[in-house]
PDB file of C-alpha atoms in Angstrom:
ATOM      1  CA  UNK A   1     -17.957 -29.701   0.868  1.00 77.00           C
ATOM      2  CA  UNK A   2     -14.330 -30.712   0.814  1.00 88.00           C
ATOM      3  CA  UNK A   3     -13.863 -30.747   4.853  1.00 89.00           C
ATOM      4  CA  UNK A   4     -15.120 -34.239   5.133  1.00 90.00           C
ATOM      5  CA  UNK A   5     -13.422 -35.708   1.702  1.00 92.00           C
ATOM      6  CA  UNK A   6     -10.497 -34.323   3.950  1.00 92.00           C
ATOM      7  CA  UNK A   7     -11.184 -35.599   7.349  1.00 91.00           C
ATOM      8  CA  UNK A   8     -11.703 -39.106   5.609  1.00 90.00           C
ATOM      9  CA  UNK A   9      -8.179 -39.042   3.505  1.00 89.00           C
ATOM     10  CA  UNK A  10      -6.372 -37.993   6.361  1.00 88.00           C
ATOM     11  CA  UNK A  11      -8.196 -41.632   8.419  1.00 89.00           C
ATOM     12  CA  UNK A  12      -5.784 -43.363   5.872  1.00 89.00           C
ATOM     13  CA  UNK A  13      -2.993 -40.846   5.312  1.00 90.00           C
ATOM     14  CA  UNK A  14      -2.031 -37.618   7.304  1.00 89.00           C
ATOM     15  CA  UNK A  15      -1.300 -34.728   4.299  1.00 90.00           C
ATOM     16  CA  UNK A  16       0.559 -30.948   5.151  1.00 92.00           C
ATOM     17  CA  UNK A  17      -1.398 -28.248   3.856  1.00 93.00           C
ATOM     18  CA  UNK A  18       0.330 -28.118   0.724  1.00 93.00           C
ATOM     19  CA  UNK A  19      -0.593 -31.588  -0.185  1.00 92.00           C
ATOM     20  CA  UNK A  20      -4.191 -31.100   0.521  1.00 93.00           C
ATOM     21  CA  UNK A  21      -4.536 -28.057  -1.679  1.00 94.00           C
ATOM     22  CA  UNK A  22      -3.189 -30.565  -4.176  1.00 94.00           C
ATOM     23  CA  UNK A  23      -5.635 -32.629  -3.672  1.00 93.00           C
ATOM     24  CA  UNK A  24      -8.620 -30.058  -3.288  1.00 94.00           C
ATOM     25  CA  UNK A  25      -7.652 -28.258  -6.940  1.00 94.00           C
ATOM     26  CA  UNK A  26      -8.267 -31.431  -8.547  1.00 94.00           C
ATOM     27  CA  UNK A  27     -11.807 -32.331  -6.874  1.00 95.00           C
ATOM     28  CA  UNK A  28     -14.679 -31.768  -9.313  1.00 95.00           C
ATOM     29  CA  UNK A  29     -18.198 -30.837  -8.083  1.00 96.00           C
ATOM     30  CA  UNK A  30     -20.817 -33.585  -9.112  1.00 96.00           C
ATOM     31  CA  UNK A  31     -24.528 -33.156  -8.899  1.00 97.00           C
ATOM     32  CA  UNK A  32     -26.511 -36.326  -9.746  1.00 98.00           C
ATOM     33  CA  UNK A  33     -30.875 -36.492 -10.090  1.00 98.00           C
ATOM     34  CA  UNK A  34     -32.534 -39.979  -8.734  1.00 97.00           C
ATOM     35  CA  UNK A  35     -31.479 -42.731 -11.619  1.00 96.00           C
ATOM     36  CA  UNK A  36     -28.603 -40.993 -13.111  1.00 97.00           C
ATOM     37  CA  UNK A  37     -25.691 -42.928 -13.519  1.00 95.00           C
ATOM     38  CA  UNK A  38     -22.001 -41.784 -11.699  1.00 95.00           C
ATOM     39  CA  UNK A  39     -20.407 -45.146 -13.557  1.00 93.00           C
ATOM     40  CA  UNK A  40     -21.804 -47.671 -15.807  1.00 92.00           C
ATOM     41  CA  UNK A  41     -21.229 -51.601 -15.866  1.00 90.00           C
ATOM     42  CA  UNK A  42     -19.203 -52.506 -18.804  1.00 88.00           C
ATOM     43  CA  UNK A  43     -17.981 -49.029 -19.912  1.00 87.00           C
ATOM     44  CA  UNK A  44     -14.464 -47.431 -18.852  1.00 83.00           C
ATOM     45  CA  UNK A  45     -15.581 -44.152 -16.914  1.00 69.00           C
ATOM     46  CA  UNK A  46     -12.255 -43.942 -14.136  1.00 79.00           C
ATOM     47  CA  UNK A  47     -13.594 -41.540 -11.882  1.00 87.00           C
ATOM     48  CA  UNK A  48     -14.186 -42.142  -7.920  1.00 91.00           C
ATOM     49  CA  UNK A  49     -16.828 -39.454  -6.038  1.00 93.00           C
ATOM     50  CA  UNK A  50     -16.973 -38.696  -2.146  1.00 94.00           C
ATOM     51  CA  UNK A  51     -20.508 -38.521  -1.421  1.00 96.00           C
ATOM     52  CA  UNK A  52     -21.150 -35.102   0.118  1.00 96.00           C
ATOM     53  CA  UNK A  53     -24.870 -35.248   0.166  1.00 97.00           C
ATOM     54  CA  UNK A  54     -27.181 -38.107  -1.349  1.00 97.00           C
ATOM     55  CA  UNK A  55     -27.397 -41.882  -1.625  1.00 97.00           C
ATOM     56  CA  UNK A  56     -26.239 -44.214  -4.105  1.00 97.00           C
ATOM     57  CA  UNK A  57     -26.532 -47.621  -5.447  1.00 97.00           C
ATOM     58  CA  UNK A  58     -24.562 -50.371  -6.934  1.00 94.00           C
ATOM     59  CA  UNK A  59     -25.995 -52.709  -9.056  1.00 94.00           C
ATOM     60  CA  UNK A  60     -25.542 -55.482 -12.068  1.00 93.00           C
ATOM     61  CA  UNK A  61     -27.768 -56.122 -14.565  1.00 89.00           C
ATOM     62  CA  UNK A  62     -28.277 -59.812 -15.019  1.00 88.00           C
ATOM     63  CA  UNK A  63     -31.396 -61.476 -17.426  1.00 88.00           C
ATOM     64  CA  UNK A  64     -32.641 -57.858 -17.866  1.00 86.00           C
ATOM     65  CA  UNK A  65     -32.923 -58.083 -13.410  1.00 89.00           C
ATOM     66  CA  UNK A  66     -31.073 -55.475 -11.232  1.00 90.00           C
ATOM     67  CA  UNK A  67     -29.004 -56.940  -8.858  1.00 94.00           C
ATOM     68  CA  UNK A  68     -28.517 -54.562  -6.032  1.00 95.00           C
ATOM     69  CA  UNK A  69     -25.053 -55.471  -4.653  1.00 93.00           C
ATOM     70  CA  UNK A  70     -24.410 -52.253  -2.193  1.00 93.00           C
ATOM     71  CA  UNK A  71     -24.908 -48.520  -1.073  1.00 95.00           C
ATOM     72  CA  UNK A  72     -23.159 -45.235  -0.639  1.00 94.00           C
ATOM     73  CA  UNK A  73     -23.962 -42.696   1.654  1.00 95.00           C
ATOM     74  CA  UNK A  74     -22.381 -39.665   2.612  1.00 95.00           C
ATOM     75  CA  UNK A  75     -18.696 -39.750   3.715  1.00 92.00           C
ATOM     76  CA  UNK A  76     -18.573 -43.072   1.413  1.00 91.00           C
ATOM     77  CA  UNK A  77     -16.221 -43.187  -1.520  1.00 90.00           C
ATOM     78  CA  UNK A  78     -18.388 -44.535  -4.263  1.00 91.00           C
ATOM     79  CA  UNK A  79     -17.632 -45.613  -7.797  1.00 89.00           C
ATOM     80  CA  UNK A  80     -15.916 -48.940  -9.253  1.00 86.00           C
ATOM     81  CA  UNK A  81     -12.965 -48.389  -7.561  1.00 81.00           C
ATOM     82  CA  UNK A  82     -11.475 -51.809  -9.122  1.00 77.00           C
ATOM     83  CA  UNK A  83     -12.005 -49.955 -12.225  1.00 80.00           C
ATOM     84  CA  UNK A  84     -10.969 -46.783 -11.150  1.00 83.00           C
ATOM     85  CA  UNK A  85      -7.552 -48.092 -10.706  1.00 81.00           C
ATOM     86  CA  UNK A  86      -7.433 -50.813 -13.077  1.00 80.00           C
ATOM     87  CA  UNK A  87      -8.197 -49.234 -16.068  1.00 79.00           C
ATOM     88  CA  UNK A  88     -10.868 -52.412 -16.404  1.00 85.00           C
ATOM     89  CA  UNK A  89     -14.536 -52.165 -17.371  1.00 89.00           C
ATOM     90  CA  UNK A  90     -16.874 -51.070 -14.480  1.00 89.00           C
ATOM     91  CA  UNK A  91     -18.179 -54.352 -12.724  1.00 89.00           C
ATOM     92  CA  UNK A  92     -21.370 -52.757 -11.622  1.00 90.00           C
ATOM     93  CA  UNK A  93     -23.568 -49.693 -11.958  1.00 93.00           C
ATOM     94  CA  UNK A  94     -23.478 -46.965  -9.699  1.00 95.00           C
ATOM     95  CA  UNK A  95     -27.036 -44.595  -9.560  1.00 96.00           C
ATOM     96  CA  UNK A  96     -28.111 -41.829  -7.528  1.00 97.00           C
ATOM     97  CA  UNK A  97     -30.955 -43.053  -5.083  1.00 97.00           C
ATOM     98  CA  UNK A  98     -31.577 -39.435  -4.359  1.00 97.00           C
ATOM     99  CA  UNK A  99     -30.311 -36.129  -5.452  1.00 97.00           C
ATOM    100  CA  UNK A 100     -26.662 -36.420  -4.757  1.00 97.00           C
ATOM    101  CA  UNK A 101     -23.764 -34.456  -4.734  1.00 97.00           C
ATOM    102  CA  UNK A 102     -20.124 -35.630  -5.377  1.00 97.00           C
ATOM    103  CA  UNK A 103     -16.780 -34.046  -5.432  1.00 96.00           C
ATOM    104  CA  UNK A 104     -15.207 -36.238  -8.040  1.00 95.00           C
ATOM    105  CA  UNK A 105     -11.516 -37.401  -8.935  1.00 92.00           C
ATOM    106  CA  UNK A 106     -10.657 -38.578 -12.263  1.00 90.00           C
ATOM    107  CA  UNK A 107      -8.446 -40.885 -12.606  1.00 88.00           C
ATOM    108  CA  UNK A 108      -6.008 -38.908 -14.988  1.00 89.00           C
ATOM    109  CA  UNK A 109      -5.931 -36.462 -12.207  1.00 92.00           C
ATOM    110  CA  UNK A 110      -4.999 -39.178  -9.296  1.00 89.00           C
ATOM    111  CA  UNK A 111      -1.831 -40.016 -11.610  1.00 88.00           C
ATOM    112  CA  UNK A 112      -1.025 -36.828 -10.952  1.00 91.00           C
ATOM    113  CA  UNK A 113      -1.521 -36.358  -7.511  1.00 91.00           C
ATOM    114  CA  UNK A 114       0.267 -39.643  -7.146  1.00 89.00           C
ATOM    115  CA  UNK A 115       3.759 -37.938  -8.584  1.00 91.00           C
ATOM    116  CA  UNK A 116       2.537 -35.143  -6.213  1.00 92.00           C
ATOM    117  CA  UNK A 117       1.848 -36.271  -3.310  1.00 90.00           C
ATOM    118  CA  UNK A 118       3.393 -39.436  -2.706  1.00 88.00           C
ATOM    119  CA  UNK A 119       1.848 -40.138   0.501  1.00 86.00           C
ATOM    120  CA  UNK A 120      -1.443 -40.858  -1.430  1.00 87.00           C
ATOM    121  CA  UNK A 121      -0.287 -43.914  -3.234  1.00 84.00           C
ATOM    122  CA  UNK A 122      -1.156 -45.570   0.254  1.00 85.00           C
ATOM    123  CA  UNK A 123      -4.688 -44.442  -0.484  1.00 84.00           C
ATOM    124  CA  UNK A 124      -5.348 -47.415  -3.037  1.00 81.00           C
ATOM    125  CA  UNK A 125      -3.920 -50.018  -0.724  1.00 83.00           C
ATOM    126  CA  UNK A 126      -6.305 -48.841   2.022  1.00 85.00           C
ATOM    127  CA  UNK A 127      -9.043 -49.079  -0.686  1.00 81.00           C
ATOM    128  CA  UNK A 128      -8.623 -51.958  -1.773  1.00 81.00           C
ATOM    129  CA  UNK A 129      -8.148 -53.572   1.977  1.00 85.00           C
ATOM    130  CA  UNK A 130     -11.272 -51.963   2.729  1.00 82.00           C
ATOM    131  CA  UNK A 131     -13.061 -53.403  -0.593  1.00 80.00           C
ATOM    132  CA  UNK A 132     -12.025 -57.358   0.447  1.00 84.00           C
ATOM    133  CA  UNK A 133     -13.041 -57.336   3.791  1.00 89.00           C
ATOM    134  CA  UNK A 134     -16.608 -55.470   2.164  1.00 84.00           C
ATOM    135  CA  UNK A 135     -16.888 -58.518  -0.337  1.00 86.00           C
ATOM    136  CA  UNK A 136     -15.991 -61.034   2.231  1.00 91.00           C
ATOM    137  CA  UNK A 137     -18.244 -60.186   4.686  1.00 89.00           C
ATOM    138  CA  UNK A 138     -21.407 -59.602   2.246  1.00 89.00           C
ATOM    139  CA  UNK A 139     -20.152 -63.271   0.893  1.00 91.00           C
ATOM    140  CA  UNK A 140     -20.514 -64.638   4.273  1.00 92.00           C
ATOM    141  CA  UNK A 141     -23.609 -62.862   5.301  1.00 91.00           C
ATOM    142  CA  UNK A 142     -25.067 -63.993   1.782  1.00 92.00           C
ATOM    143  CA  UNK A 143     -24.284 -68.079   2.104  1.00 93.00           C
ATOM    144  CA  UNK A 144     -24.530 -68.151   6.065  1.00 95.00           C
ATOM    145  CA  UNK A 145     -27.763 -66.412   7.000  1.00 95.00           C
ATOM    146  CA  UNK A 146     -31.361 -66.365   6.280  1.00 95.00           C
ATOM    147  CA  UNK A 147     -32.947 -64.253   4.475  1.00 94.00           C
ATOM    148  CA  UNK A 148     -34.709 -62.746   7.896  1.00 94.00           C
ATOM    149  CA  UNK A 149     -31.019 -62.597   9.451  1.00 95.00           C
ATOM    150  CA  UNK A 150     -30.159 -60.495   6.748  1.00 95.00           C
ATOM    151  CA  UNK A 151     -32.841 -58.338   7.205  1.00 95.00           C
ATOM    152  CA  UNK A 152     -32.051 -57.923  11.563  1.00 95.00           C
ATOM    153  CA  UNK A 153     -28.356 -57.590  10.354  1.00 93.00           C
ATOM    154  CA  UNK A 154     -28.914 -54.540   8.283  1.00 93.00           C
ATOM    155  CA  UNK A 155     -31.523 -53.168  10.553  1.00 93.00           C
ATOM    156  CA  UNK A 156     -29.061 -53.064  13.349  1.00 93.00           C
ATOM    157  CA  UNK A 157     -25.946 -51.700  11.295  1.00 91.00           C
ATOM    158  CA  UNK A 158     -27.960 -49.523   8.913  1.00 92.00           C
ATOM    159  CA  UNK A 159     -31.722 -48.401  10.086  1.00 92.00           C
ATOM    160  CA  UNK A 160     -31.380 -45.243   8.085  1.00 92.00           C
ATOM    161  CA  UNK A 161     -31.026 -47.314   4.367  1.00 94.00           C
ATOM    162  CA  UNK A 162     -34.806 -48.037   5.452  1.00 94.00           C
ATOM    163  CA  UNK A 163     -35.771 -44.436   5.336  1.00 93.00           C
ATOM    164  CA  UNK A 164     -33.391 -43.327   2.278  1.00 95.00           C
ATOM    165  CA  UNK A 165     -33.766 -46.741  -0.154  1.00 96.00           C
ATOM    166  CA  UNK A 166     -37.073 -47.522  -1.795  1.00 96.00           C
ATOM    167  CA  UNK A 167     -38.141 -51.281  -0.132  1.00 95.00           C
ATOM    168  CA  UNK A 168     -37.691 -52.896  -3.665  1.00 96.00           C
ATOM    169  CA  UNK A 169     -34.050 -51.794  -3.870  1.00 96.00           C
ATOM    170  CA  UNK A 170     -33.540 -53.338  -0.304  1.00 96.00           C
ATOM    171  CA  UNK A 171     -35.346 -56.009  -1.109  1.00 96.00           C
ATOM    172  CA  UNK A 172     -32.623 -56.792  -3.802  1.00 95.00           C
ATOM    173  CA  UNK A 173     -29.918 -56.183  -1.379  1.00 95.00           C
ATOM    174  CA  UNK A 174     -31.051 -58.913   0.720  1.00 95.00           C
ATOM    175  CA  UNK A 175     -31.856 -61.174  -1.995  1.00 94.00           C
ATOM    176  CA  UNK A 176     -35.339 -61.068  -1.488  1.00 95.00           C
ATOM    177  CA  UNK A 177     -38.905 -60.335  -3.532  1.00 95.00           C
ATOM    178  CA  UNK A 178     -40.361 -57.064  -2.193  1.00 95.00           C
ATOM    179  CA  UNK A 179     -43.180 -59.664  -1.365  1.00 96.00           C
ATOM    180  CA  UNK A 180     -40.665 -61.570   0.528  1.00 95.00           C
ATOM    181  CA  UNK A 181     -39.301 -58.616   2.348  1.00 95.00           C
ATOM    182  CA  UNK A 182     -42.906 -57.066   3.447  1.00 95.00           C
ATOM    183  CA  UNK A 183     -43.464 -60.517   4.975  1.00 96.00           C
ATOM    184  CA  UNK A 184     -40.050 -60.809   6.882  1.00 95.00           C
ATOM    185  CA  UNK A 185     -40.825 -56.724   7.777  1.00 94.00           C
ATOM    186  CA  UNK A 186     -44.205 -57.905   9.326  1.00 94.00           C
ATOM    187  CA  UNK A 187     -42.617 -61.299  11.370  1.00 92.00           C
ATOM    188  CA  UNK A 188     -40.180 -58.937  12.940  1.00 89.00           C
ATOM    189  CA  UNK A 189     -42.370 -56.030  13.719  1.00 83.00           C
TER     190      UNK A 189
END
């Protein structure tokens, strides 16, 4: 389970062997049923989770709706990673879509590594590089396209979140009714 947390770290930063058995005595196995909860919006949970196996979903809760505002899949780092780093409140939700399994890094733990392995504190810039051009882009895509765009835009980067997400939870993604969604589905078929 740890080979591809590896092979992603070492995309931002190359570690010796040393470092990475560091790294791999502080990862914690997570195993997560459909619904459960790896963070929660408003509370202070500072953990991050490499997704091994499973799907995930961020989301807000606004006028008792759920916002779905992104996805995780495996080799995706998921978790409020503002948070995670910040010390701040979670922004969103993060659930498990599907059984899902996580090796997870708390945040106490990353202080440590930090000391460590000093390499790693280029990890969080990386992250947080990553994160922007993530929220610019869905900004864009959001204000700039229709609602059928969307739709041929996520087909063409993502087919498989139509076979692994429920309709209704991609539905929300797009910022569309399910209703909404079944019509632009039909138009495009």
């Amino acid at each position: 389970m740890t080979h591809g947390f590896r092979a992603w770290l070492t995309t931002i930063v190359p570690l010796t062997d040393d470092e990475w058995a560091a790294v791999e005595g502080r990862l914690r196995p997570v195993r997560l049923s459909a619904g459960e909860p790896f963070v929660t919006e408003g509370q202070v949970r500072r953990r991050v989770g490499y997704v091994h196996r499973g799907v995930l979903r961020h989301l807000v809760l606004r006028d008792g709706t759920e916002h779905v505002v992104g996805f995780d899949f495996e080799g995706d780092v998921a978790g409020d990673l503002g948070g995670f780093f910040d010390g701040a409140p979670a922004t969103n939700t993060v659930s498990a879509v599907e059984g899902t399994d996580l090796l997870a890094l708390s945040h106490d733990d990353w202080a440590g590594l930090a000391v460590q392995v000093p390499a790693l504190r280029a990890v969080r810039g990386a992250i947080a590089g990553r994160l922007f051009e993530g929220a610019r882009a869905r900004a864009v895509e959001m204000q700039q396209y229709t609602a059928e765009e969307r739709y041929r835009r996520l087909l063409g980067r993502s087919p498989h979140v139509f076979q692994r997400v429920p309709l209704y939870m991609v539905a929300s993604y797009l910022g569309v009714t399910p209703e909404a969604l079944s019509r632009i589905r039909r138009r495009v078929r």
